[in-house]
Amino acid sequence: MDLPVSLHISSLEYGYAAAERGACTVFNVACVAGGPTHIRRLFALAEAAGIECLIGTDQESTLGTAAQIHVGVSMPNLSLPCDPMGPVLYTASPAKERIRAEASHLYPPEGSGLGVELDEEKLRALTVASA
């Protein structure tokens, strides 16, 4: 039986070392590790090494989850289920609208950038401290 071995990969150097040593069969990546452009680079490394990828979660808000969804729908080598479900864990969001989730699928917000519009009042209410 094939048993996938997933490893959280946050840098190209770590991903290369993991691939070179055969340390895993799956790269688990998240936007917290450098943003959407960086994740795309990790996907490219994984593809070149013959390693599958999934997009994991670090309990991002609506903003981080939107970024991960946009990456996910644009990656041809995303073949495993992903779990960017941070917004489901929170009772409040700094966004005007929540991420659309239906039948275990997340949909990218529409609009410019990440497609997320911030609600300034909610953002102030959620702010713990400011510089």
mmCIF file of N, CA and C in Angstrom:
data_model
loop_
_atom_site.group_PDB
_atom_site.id
_atom_site.type_symbol
_atom_site.label_atom_id
_atom_site.label_comp_id
_atom_site.label_asym_id
_atom_site.label_seq_id
_atom_site.Cartn_x
_atom_site.Cartn_y
_atom_site.Cartn_z
ATOM 1 N N MET A 1 0.849 -1.164 0.000
ATOM 2 C CA MET A 1 0.000 0.000 0.000
ATOM 3 C C MET A 1 0.902 1.237 0.000
ATOM 4 N N ASP A 2 0.560 2.185 -0.851
ATOM 5 C CA ASP A 2 1.276 3.461 -0.861
ATOM 6 C C ASP A 2 0.747 4.343 0.258
ATOM 7 N N LEU A 3 1.641 4.871 1.032
ATOM 8 C CA LEU A 3 1.267 5.758 2.127
ATOM 9 C C LEU A 3 1.976 7.089 1.923
ATOM 10 N N PRO A 4 1.224 8.168 1.624
ATOM 11 C CA PRO A 4 1.878 9.465 1.409
ATOM 12 C C PRO A 4 2.496 9.992 2.703
ATOM 13 N N VAL A 5 3.647 10.606 2.552
ATOM 14 C CA VAL A 5 4.330 11.233 3.681
ATOM 15 C C VAL A 5 4.415 12.719 3.377
ATOM 16 N N SER A 6 3.722 13.517 4.182
ATOM 17 C CA SER A 6 3.638 14.961 3.970
ATOM 18 C C SER A 6 4.633 15.681 4.870
ATOM 19 N N LEU A 7 5.242 16.726 4.311
ATOM 20 C CA LEU A 7 6.182 17.528 5.080
ATOM 21 C C LEU A 7 5.871 18.998 4.831
ATOM 22 N N HIS A 8 5.766 19.775 5.902
ATOM 23 C CA HIS A 8 5.556 21.222 5.764
ATOM 24 C C HIS A 8 6.822 21.831 5.172
ATOM 25 N N ILE A 9 6.662 22.480 4.033
ATOM 26 C CA ILE A 9 7.796 23.080 3.331
ATOM 27 C C ILE A 9 7.589 24.586 3.300
ATOM 28 N N SER A 10 8.542 25.328 3.860
ATOM 29 C CA SER A 10 8.393 26.784 3.927
ATOM 30 C C SER A 10 9.431 27.536 3.107
ATOM 31 N N SER A 11 10.439 26.828 2.606
ATOM 32 C CA SER A 11 11.458 27.515 1.808
ATOM 33 C C SER A 11 11.916 26.612 0.670
ATOM 34 N N LEU A 12 12.454 27.231 -0.366
ATOM 35 C CA LEU A 12 12.992 26.461 -1.487
ATOM 36 C C LEU A 12 14.153 25.578 -1.036
ATOM 37 N N GLU A 13 14.984 26.099 -0.157
ATOM 38 C CA GLU A 13 16.128 25.337 0.336
ATOM 39 C C GLU A 13 15.675 24.072 1.079
ATOM 40 N N TYR A 14 14.683 24.237 1.939
ATOM 41 C CA TYR A 14 14.162 23.099 2.699
ATOM 42 C C TYR A 14 13.487 22.108 1.757
ATOM 43 N N GLY A 15 12.726 22.631 0.795
ATOM 44 C CA GLY A 15 12.063 21.769 -0.180
ATOM 45 C C GLY A 15 13.059 20.988 -1.017
ATOM 46 N N TYR A 16 14.124 21.657 -1.450
ATOM 47 C CA TYR A 16 15.155 20.984 -2.237
ATOM 48 C C TYR A 16 15.817 19.881 -1.414
ATOM 49 N N ALA A 17 16.149 20.193 -0.171
ATOM 50 C CA ALA A 17 16.788 19.195 0.698
ATOM 51 C C ALA A 17 15.858 18.001 0.927
ATOM 52 N N ALA A 18 14.576 18.269 1.140
ATOM 53 C CA ALA A 18 13.610 17.187 1.361
ATOM 54 C C ALA A 18 13.486 16.315 0.118
ATOM 55 N N ALA A 19 13.431 16.962 -1.054
ATOM 56 C CA ALA A 19 13.324 16.216 -2.306
ATOM 57 C C ALA A 19 14.586 15.393 -2.554
ATOM 58 N N GLU A 20 15.728 15.992 -2.346
ATOM 59 C CA GLU A 20 17.007 15.323 -2.590
ATOM 60 C C GLU A 20 17.183 14.088 -1.705
ATOM 61 N N ARG A 21 16.687 14.167 -0.472
ATOM 62 C CA ARG A 21 16.841 13.062 0.484
ATOM 63 C C ARG A 21 15.685 12.058 0.422
ATOM 64 N N GLY A 22 14.655 12.370 -0.376
ATOM 65 C CA GLY A 22 13.494 11.487 -0.426
ATOM 66 C C GLY A 22 12.727 11.481 0.877
ATOM 67 N N ALA A 23 12.726 12.623 1.573
ATOM 68 C CA ALA A 23 12.131 12.717 2.908
ATOM 69 C C ALA A 23 10.610 12.698 2.905
ATOM 70 N N CYS A 24 9.990 12.948 1.751
ATOM 71 C CA CYS A 24 8.532 13.002 1.717
ATOM 72 C C CYS A 24 8.042 12.726 0.301
ATOM 73 N N THR A 25 6.742 12.462 0.209
ATOM 74 C CA THR A 25 6.104 12.296 -1.097
ATOM 75 C C THR A 25 5.153 13.443 -1.392
ATOM 76 N N VAL A 26 4.939 14.308 -0.390
ATOM 77 C CA VAL A 26 4.007 15.431 -0.525
ATOM 78 C C VAL A 26 4.602 16.663 0.146
ATOM 79 N N PHE A 27 4.595 17.789 -0.566
ATOM 80 C CA PHE A 27 4.918 19.086 0.038
ATOM 81 C C PHE A 27 3.619 19.692 0.546
ATOM 82 N N ASN A 28 3.581 20.064 1.812
ATOM 83 C CA ASN A 28 2.450 20.778 2.401
ATOM 84 C C ASN A 28 2.888 22.239 2.526
ATOM 85 N N VAL A 29 2.270 23.124 1.746
ATOM 86 C CA VAL A 29 2.680 24.528 1.709
ATOM 87 C C VAL A 29 1.528 25.432 2.132
ATOM 88 N N ALA A 30 1.855 26.640 2.603
ATOM 89 C CA ALA A 30 0.845 27.613 3.022
ATOM 90 C C ALA A 30 1.342 29.017 2.701
ATOM 91 N N CYS A 31 0.409 29.926 2.491
ATOM 92 C CA CYS A 31 0.755 31.309 2.135
ATOM 93 C C CYS A 31 1.568 32.013 3.206
ATOM 94 N N VAL A 32 1.469 31.574 4.433
ATOM 95 C CA VAL A 32 2.215 32.208 5.510
ATOM 96 C C VAL A 32 3.721 32.109 5.245
ATOM 97 N N ALA A 33 4.105 31.172 4.408
ATOM 98 C CA ALA A 33 5.523 30.963 4.089
ATOM 99 C C ALA A 33 5.937 31.763 2.859
ATOM 100 N N GLY A 34 5.685 33.061 2.835
ATOM 101 C CA GLY A 34 6.197 33.901 1.752
ATOM 102 C C GLY A 34 5.191 34.392 0.740
ATOM 103 N N GLY A 35 3.927 34.048 0.885
ATOM 104 C CA GLY A 35 2.906 34.564 -0.008
ATOM 105 C C GLY A 35 2.689 33.722 -1.258
ATOM 106 N N PRO A 36 1.725 34.138 -2.091
ATOM 107 C CA PRO A 36 1.340 33.360 -3.274
ATOM 108 C C PRO A 36 2.482 33.105 -4.259
ATOM 109 N N THR A 37 3.319 34.092 -4.525
ATOM 110 C CA THR A 37 4.409 33.893 -5.481
ATOM 111 C C THR A 37 5.376 32.828 -4.977
ATOM 112 N N HIS A 38 5.669 32.860 -3.691
ATOM 113 C CA HIS A 38 6.580 31.871 -3.107
ATOM 114 C C HIS A 38 5.973 30.467 -3.183
ATOM 115 N N ILE A 39 4.685 30.353 -2.901
ATOM 116 C CA ILE A 39 4.028 29.043 -2.982
ATOM 117 C C ILE A 39 4.130 28.492 -4.403
ATOM 118 N N ARG A 40 3.941 29.348 -5.401
ATOM 119 C CA ARG A 40 4.048 28.898 -6.794
ATOM 120 C C ARG A 40 5.450 28.336 -7.067
ATOM 121 N N ARG A 41 6.463 28.942 -6.508
ATOM 122 C CA ARG A 41 7.838 28.433 -6.669
ATOM 123 C C ARG A 41 7.997 27.056 -6.003
ATOM 124 N N LEU A 42 7.390 26.892 -4.831
ATOM 125 C CA LEU A 42 7.450 25.596 -4.158
ATOM 126 C C LEU A 42 6.737 24.525 -4.980
ATOM 127 N N PHE A 43 5.605 24.894 -5.595
ATOM 128 C CA PHE A 43 4.897 23.961 -6.476
ATOM 129 C C PHE A 43 5.786 23.563 -7.658
ATOM 130 N N ALA A 44 6.493 24.524 -8.240
ATOM 131 C CA ALA A 44 7.371 24.241 -9.379
ATOM 132 C C ALA A 44 8.496 23.288 -8.970
ATOM 133 N N LEU A 45 9.078 23.526 -7.805
ATOM 134 C CA LEU A 45 10.129 22.640 -7.298
ATOM 135 C C LEU A 45 9.580 21.228 -7.112
ATOM 136 N N ALA A 46 8.415 21.129 -6.499
ATOM 137 C CA ALA A 46 7.803 19.820 -6.265
ATOM 138 C C ALA A 46 7.534 19.102 -7.587
ATOM 139 N N GLU A 47 7.005 19.831 -8.553
ATOM 140 C CA GLU A 47 6.713 19.219 -9.849
ATOM 141 C C GLU A 47 8.000 18.693 -10.498
ATOM 142 N N ALA A 48 9.058 19.482 -10.456
ATOM 143 C CA ALA A 48 10.338 19.064 -11.039
ATOM 144 C C ALA A 48 10.890 17.819 -10.344
ATOM 145 N N ALA A 49 10.606 17.680 -9.050
ATOM 146 C CA ALA A 49 11.111 16.547 -8.267
ATOM 147 C C ALA A 49 10.155 15.355 -8.268
ATOM 148 N N GLY A 50 8.990 15.504 -8.917
ATOM 149 C CA GLY A 50 8.014 14.420 -8.933
ATOM 150 C C GLY A 50 7.289 14.237 -7.617
ATOM 151 N N ILE A 51 7.144 15.331 -6.876
ATOM 152 C CA ILE A 51 6.493 15.304 -5.564
ATOM 153 C C ILE A 51 5.145 16.013 -5.661
ATOM 154 N N GLU A 52 4.124 15.435 -5.032
ATOM 155 C CA GLU A 52 2.806 16.063 -5.021
ATOM 156 C C GLU A 52 2.785 17.218 -4.022
ATOM 157 N N CYS A 53 1.775 18.086 -4.172
ATOM 158 C CA CYS A 53 1.607 19.229 -3.259
ATOM 159 C C CYS A 53 0.185 19.295 -2.740
ATOM 160 N N LEU A 54 0.067 19.848 -1.573
ATOM 161 C CA LEU A 54 -1.235 20.258 -1.055
ATOM 162 C C LEU A 54 -1.050 21.606 -0.383
ATOM 163 N N ILE A 55 -2.147 22.346 -0.305
ATOM 164 C CA ILE A 55 -2.118 23.642 0.375
ATOM 165 C C ILE A 55 -2.710 23.426 1.756
ATOM 166 N N GLY A 56 -1.890 23.625 2.765
ATOM 167 C CA GLY A 56 -2.320 23.437 4.141
ATOM 168 C C GLY A 56 -2.843 24.732 4.726
ATOM 169 N N THR A 57 -3.086 24.716 6.000
ATOM 170 C CA THR A 57 -3.602 25.909 6.661
ATOM 171 C C THR A 57 -2.755 26.256 7.871
ATOM 172 N N ASP A 58 -2.665 27.522 8.126
ATOM 173 C CA ASP A 58 -2.093 28.028 9.365
ATOM 174 C C ASP A 58 -3.138 28.894 10.055
ATOM 175 N N GLN A 59 -4.388 28.514 9.881
ATOM 176 C CA GLN A 59 -5.538 29.210 10.441
ATOM 177 C C GLN A 59 -5.586 30.670 9.997
ATOM 178 N N GLU A 60 -5.412 30.886 8.683
ATOM 179 C CA GLU A 60 -5.470 32.235 8.133
ATOM 180 C C GLU A 60 -6.877 32.806 8.234
ATOM 181 N N SER A 61 -6.929 34.119 8.207
ATOM 182 C CA SER A 61 -8.225 34.792 8.125
ATOM 183 C C SER A 61 -8.719 34.691 6.686
ATOM 184 N N THR A 62 -9.790 35.377 6.394
ATOM 185 C CA THR A 62 -10.330 35.422 5.039
ATOM 186 C C THR A 62 -9.276 35.883 4.040
ATOM 187 N N LEU A 63 -8.411 36.807 4.432
ATOM 188 C CA LEU A 63 -7.389 37.329 3.518
ATOM 189 C C LEU A 63 -6.393 36.251 3.093
ATOM 190 N N GLY A 64 -5.816 35.562 4.038
ATOM 191 C CA GLY A 64 -4.855 34.513 3.716
ATOM 192 C C GLY A 64 -5.490 33.350 2.981
ATOM 193 N N THR A 65 -6.705 33.012 3.362
ATOM 194 C CA THR A 65 -7.400 31.920 2.693
ATOM 195 C C THR A 65 -7.710 32.286 1.250
ATOM 196 N N ALA A 66 -8.094 33.537 1.004
ATOM 197 C CA ALA A 66 -8.341 33.979 -0.373
ATOM 198 C C ALA A 66 -7.080 33.818 -1.212
ATOM 199 N N ALA A 67 -5.939 34.178 -0.656
ATOM 200 C CA ALA A 67 -4.672 34.027 -1.377
ATOM 201 C C ALA A 67 -4.415 32.556 -1.699
ATOM 202 N N GLN A 68 -4.641 31.689 -0.737
ATOM 203 C CA GLN A 68 -4.404 30.263 -0.951
ATOM 204 C C GLN A 68 -5.358 29.688 -1.995
ATOM 205 N N ILE A 69 -6.601 30.143 -1.982
ATOM 206 C CA ILE A 69 -7.564 29.662 -2.980
ATOM 207 C C ILE A 69 -7.125 30.089 -4.374
ATOM 208 N N HIS A 70 -6.701 31.337 -4.522
ATOM 209 C CA HIS A 70 -6.245 31.813 -5.832
ATOM 210 C C HIS A 70 -5.058 30.991 -6.328
ATOM 211 N N VAL A 71 -4.134 30.670 -5.443
ATOM 212 C CA VAL A 71 -3.008 29.815 -5.836
ATOM 213 C C VAL A 71 -3.533 28.439 -6.245
ATOM 214 N N GLY A 72 -4.406 27.886 -5.433
ATOM 215 C CA GLY A 72 -4.920 26.542 -5.698
ATOM 216 C C GLY A 72 -5.600 26.391 -7.041
ATOM 217 N N VAL A 73 -6.421 27.352 -7.409
ATOM 218 C CA VAL A 73 -7.131 27.230 -8.688
ATOM 219 C C VAL A 73 -6.217 27.479 -9.876
ATOM 220 N N SER A 74 -5.018 27.998 -9.630
ATOM 221 C CA SER A 74 -4.105 28.295 -10.736
ATOM 222 C C SER A 74 -2.979 27.273 -10.893
ATOM 223 N N MET A 75 -2.931 26.277 -10.041
ATOM 224 C CA MET A 75 -1.831 25.309 -10.082
ATOM 225 C C MET A 75 -2.278 24.006 -10.748
ATOM 226 N N PRO A 76 -1.686 23.675 -11.904
ATOM 227 C CA PRO A 76 -2.087 22.440 -12.579
ATOM 228 C C PRO A 76 -1.657 21.176 -11.839
ATOM 229 N N ASN A 77 -0.659 21.259 -10.975
ATOM 230 C CA ASN A 77 -0.190 20.060 -10.278
ATOM 231 C C ASN A 77 -0.699 19.963 -8.839
ATOM 232 N N LEU A 78 -1.824 20.606 -8.562
ATOM 233 C CA LEU A 78 -2.470 20.440 -7.253
ATOM 234 C C LEU A 78 -3.435 19.266 -7.378
ATOM 235 N N SER A 79 -3.054 18.135 -6.816
ATOM 236 C CA SER A 79 -3.830 16.917 -7.025
ATOM 237 C C SER A 79 -4.378 16.305 -5.741
ATOM 238 N N LEU A 80 -4.098 16.925 -4.622
ATOM 239 C CA LEU A 80 -4.532 16.377 -3.337
ATOM 240 C C LEU A 80 -5.522 17.309 -2.655
ATOM 241 N N PRO A 81 -6.392 16.771 -1.812
ATOM 242 C CA PRO A 81 -7.292 17.640 -1.044
ATOM 243 C C PRO A 81 -6.492 18.609 -0.173
ATOM 244 N N CYS A 82 -7.026 19.792 0.010
ATOM 245 C CA CYS A 82 -6.369 20.843 0.793
ATOM 246 C C CYS A 82 -7.266 21.248 1.949
ATOM 247 N N ASP A 83 -6.689 21.970 2.911
ATOM 248 C CA ASP A 83 -7.489 22.330 4.085
ATOM 249 C C ASP A 83 -7.349 23.786 4.523
ATOM 250 N N PRO A 84 -7.349 24.751 3.603
ATOM 251 C CA PRO A 84 -7.278 26.154 4.057
ATOM 252 C C PRO A 84 -8.634 26.626 4.591
ATOM 253 N N MET A 85 -8.950 26.227 5.799
ATOM 254 C CA MET A 85 -10.269 26.501 6.366
ATOM 255 C C MET A 85 -10.232 27.452 7.553
ATOM 256 N N GLY A 86 -9.239 28.326 7.617
ATOM 257 C CA GLY A 86 -9.155 29.286 8.709
ATOM 258 C C GLY A 86 -10.440 30.044 8.979
ATOM 259 N N PRO A 87 -11.100 30.589 7.933
ATOM 260 C CA PRO A 87 -12.307 31.380 8.182
ATOM 261 C C PRO A 87 -13.430 30.616 8.886
ATOM 262 N N VAL A 88 -13.446 29.299 8.734
ATOM 263 C CA VAL A 88 -14.476 28.505 9.398
ATOM 264 C C VAL A 88 -14.245 28.480 10.908
ATOM 265 N N LEU A 89 -12.997 28.673 11.318
ATOM 266 C CA LEU A 89 -12.645 28.606 12.735
ATOM 267 C C LEU A 89 -12.934 29.891 13.500
ATOM 268 N N TYR A 90 -13.141 30.983 12.775
ATOM 269 C CA TYR A 90 -13.316 32.288 13.411
ATOM 270 C C TYR A 90 -14.771 32.731 13.383
ATOM 271 N N THR A 91 -15.181 33.416 14.437
ATOM 272 C CA THR A 91 -16.542 33.952 14.473
ATOM 273 C C THR A 91 -16.625 35.323 13.824
ATOM 274 N N ALA A 92 -15.485 35.985 13.634
ATOM 275 C CA ALA A 92 -15.463 37.314 13.017
ATOM 276 C C ALA A 92 -14.384 37.359 11.945
ATOM 277 N N SER A 93 -14.600 38.218 10.959
ATOM 278 C CA SER A 93 -13.651 38.359 9.859
ATOM 279 C C SER A 93 -13.466 39.836 9.549
ATOM 280 N N PRO A 94 -12.254 40.246 9.144
ATOM 281 C CA PRO A 94 -12.046 41.643 8.761
ATOM 282 C C PRO A 94 -12.590 41.955 7.365
ATOM 283 N N ALA A 95 -13.104 40.945 6.682
ATOM 284 C CA ALA A 95 -13.625 41.132 5.327
ATOM 285 C C ALA A 95 -15.121 41.423 5.354
ATOM 286 N N LYS A 96 -15.582 42.137 4.324
ATOM 287 C CA LYS A 96 -17.015 42.426 4.229
ATOM 288 C C LYS A 96 -17.818 41.163 3.953
ATOM 289 N N GLU A 97 -17.221 40.224 3.195
ATOM 290 C CA GLU A 97 -17.911 38.969 2.891
ATOM 291 C C GLU A 97 -17.011 37.792 3.217
ATOM 292 N N ARG A 98 -17.628 36.698 3.597
ATOM 293 C CA ARG A 98 -16.878 35.483 3.919
ATOM 294 C C ARG A 98 -16.514 34.744 2.632
ATOM 295 N N ILE A 99 -15.577 33.830 2.721
ATOM 296 C CA ILE A 99 -15.216 32.955 1.611
ATOM 297 C C ILE A 99 -16.403 32.037 1.327
ATOM 298 N N ARG A 100 -16.727 31.878 0.045
ATOM 299 C CA ARG A 100 -17.842 30.999 -0.322
ATOM 300 C C ARG A 100 -17.357 29.551 -0.291
ATOM 301 N N ALA A 101 -18.045 28.740 0.489
ATOM 302 C CA ALA A 101 -17.746 27.316 0.603
ATOM 303 C C ALA A 101 -19.029 26.540 0.362
ATOM 304 N N GLU A 102 -18.955 25.607 -0.574
ATOM 305 C CA GLU A 102 -20.121 24.773 -0.877
ATOM 306 C C GLU A 102 -19.653 23.350 -1.147
ATOM 307 N N ALA A 103 -20.281 22.396 -0.498
ATOM 308 C CA ALA A 103 -20.008 20.975 -0.725
ATOM 309 C C ALA A 103 -18.506 20.674 -0.716
ATOM 310 N N SER A 104 -17.837 21.124 0.294
ATOM 311 C CA SER A 104 -16.395 20.919 0.515
ATOM 312 C C SER A 104 -15.496 21.560 -0.537
ATOM 313 N N HIS A 105 -16.009 22.565 -1.249
ATOM 314 C CA HIS A 105 -15.206 23.326 -2.211
ATOM 315 C C HIS A 105 -15.181 24.790 -1.792
ATOM 316 N N LEU A 106 -14.020 25.418 -1.917
ATOM 317 C CA LEU A 106 -13.884 26.850 -1.670
ATOM 318 C C LEU A 106 -13.773 27.552 -3.014
ATOM 319 N N TYR A 107 -14.363 28.731 -3.113
ATOM 320 C CA TYR A 107 -14.374 29.480 -4.366
ATOM 321 C C TYR A 107 -13.623 30.788 -4.201
ATOM 322 N N PRO A 108 -12.798 31.143 -5.199
ATOM 323 C CA PRO A 108 -12.032 32.392 -5.082
ATOM 324 C C PRO A 108 -12.952 33.598 -5.106
ATOM 325 N N PRO A 109 -12.723 34.546 -4.214
ATOM 326 C CA PRO A 109 -13.512 35.776 -4.248
ATOM 327 C C PRO A 109 -13.271 36.504 -5.571
ATOM 328 N N GLU A 110 -14.304 37.155 -6.055
ATOM 329 C CA GLU A 110 -14.179 37.912 -7.299
ATOM 330 C C GLU A 110 -13.803 39.346 -6.976
ATOM 331 N N GLY A 111 -13.203 40.019 -7.931
ATOM 332 C CA GLY A 111 -12.800 41.401 -7.723
ATOM 333 C C GLY A 111 -11.308 41.543 -7.910
ATOM 334 N N SER A 112 -10.831 42.754 -7.779
ATOM 335 C CA SER A 112 -9.408 43.004 -8.005
ATOM 336 C C SER A 112 -8.565 42.465 -6.849
ATOM 337 N N GLY A 113 -7.291 42.241 -7.135
ATOM 338 C CA GLY A 113 -6.390 41.708 -6.114
ATOM 339 C C GLY A 113 -6.848 40.339 -5.654
ATOM 340 N N LEU A 114 -6.939 40.150 -4.362
ATOM 341 C CA LEU A 114 -7.418 38.881 -3.815
ATOM 342 C C LEU A 114 -8.934 38.762 -3.875
ATOM 343 N N GLY A 115 -9.605 39.853 -4.246
ATOM 344 C CA GLY A 115 -11.056 39.833 -4.319
ATOM 345 C C GLY A 115 -11.729 40.038 -2.977
ATOM 346 N N VAL A 116 -10.954 40.391 -1.975
ATOM 347 C CA VAL A 116 -11.486 40.586 -0.621
ATOM 348 C C VAL A 116 -11.548 42.074 -0.327
ATOM 349 N N GLU A 117 -12.704 42.523 0.092
ATOM 350 C CA GLU A 117 -12.859 43.923 0.490
ATOM 351 C C GLU A 117 -12.899 43.987 2.013
ATOM 352 N N LEU A 118 -12.007 44.793 2.574
ATOM 353 C CA LEU A 118 -11.955 44.921 4.031
ATOM 354 C C LEU A 118 -13.073 45.809 4.550
ATOM 355 N N ASP A 119 -13.572 45.444 5.709
ATOM 356 C CA ASP A 119 -14.528 46.265 6.438
ATOM 357 C C ASP A 119 -13.718 46.974 7.524
ATOM 358 N N GLU A 120 -13.506 48.268 7.368
ATOM 359 C CA GLU A 120 -12.627 49.016 8.282
ATOM 360 C C GLU A 120 -13.107 48.950 9.734
ATOM 361 N N GLU A 121 -14.427 48.982 9.956
ATOM 362 C CA GLU A 121 -14.942 48.886 11.332
ATOM 363 C C GLU A 121 -14.612 47.534 11.951
ATOM 364 N N LYS A 122 -14.842 46.459 11.190
ATOM 365 C CA LYS A 122 -14.516 45.119 11.691
ATOM 366 C C LYS A 122 -13.018 44.990 11.954
ATOM 367 N N LEU A 123 -12.224 45.564 11.058
ATOM 368 C CA LEU A 123 -10.775 45.501 11.217
ATOM 369 C C LEU A 123 -10.335 46.192 12.505
ATOM 370 N N ARG A 124 -10.907 47.375 12.777
ATOM 371 C CA ARG A 124 -10.582 48.081 14.026
ATOM 372 C C ARG A 124 -11.001 47.261 15.237
ATOM 373 N N ALA A 125 -12.179 46.658 15.159
ATOM 374 C CA ALA A 125 -12.675 45.866 16.287
ATOM 375 C C ALA A 125 -11.796 44.633 16.543
ATOM 376 N N LEU A 126 -11.215 44.084 15.492
ATOM 377 C CA LEU A 126 -10.386 42.887 15.626
ATOM 378 C C LEU A 126 -8.924 43.190 15.944
ATOM 379 N N THR A 127 -8.537 44.455 15.837
ATOM 380 C CA THR A 127 -7.149 44.833 16.078
ATOM 381 C C THR A 127 -6.829 44.751 17.567
ATOM 382 N N VAL A 128 -5.794 44.000 17.900
ATOM 383 C CA VAL A 128 -5.390 43.830 19.292
ATOM 384 C C VAL A 128 -4.497 44.983 19.721
ATOM 385 N N ALA A 129 -3.579 45.374 18.860
ATOM 386 C CA ALA A 129 -2.670 46.480 19.160
ATOM 387 C C ALA A 129 -2.220 47.093 17.846
ATOM 388 N N SER A 130 -1.847 48.334 17.891
ATOM 389 C CA SER A 130 -1.315 48.977 16.686
ATOM 390 C C SER A 130 -0.087 49.795 17.063
ATOM 391 N N ALA A 131 0.780 49.972 16.105
ATOM 392 C CA ALA A 131 2.030 50.702 16.357
ATOM 393 C C ALA A 131 1.786 52.198 16.367
#
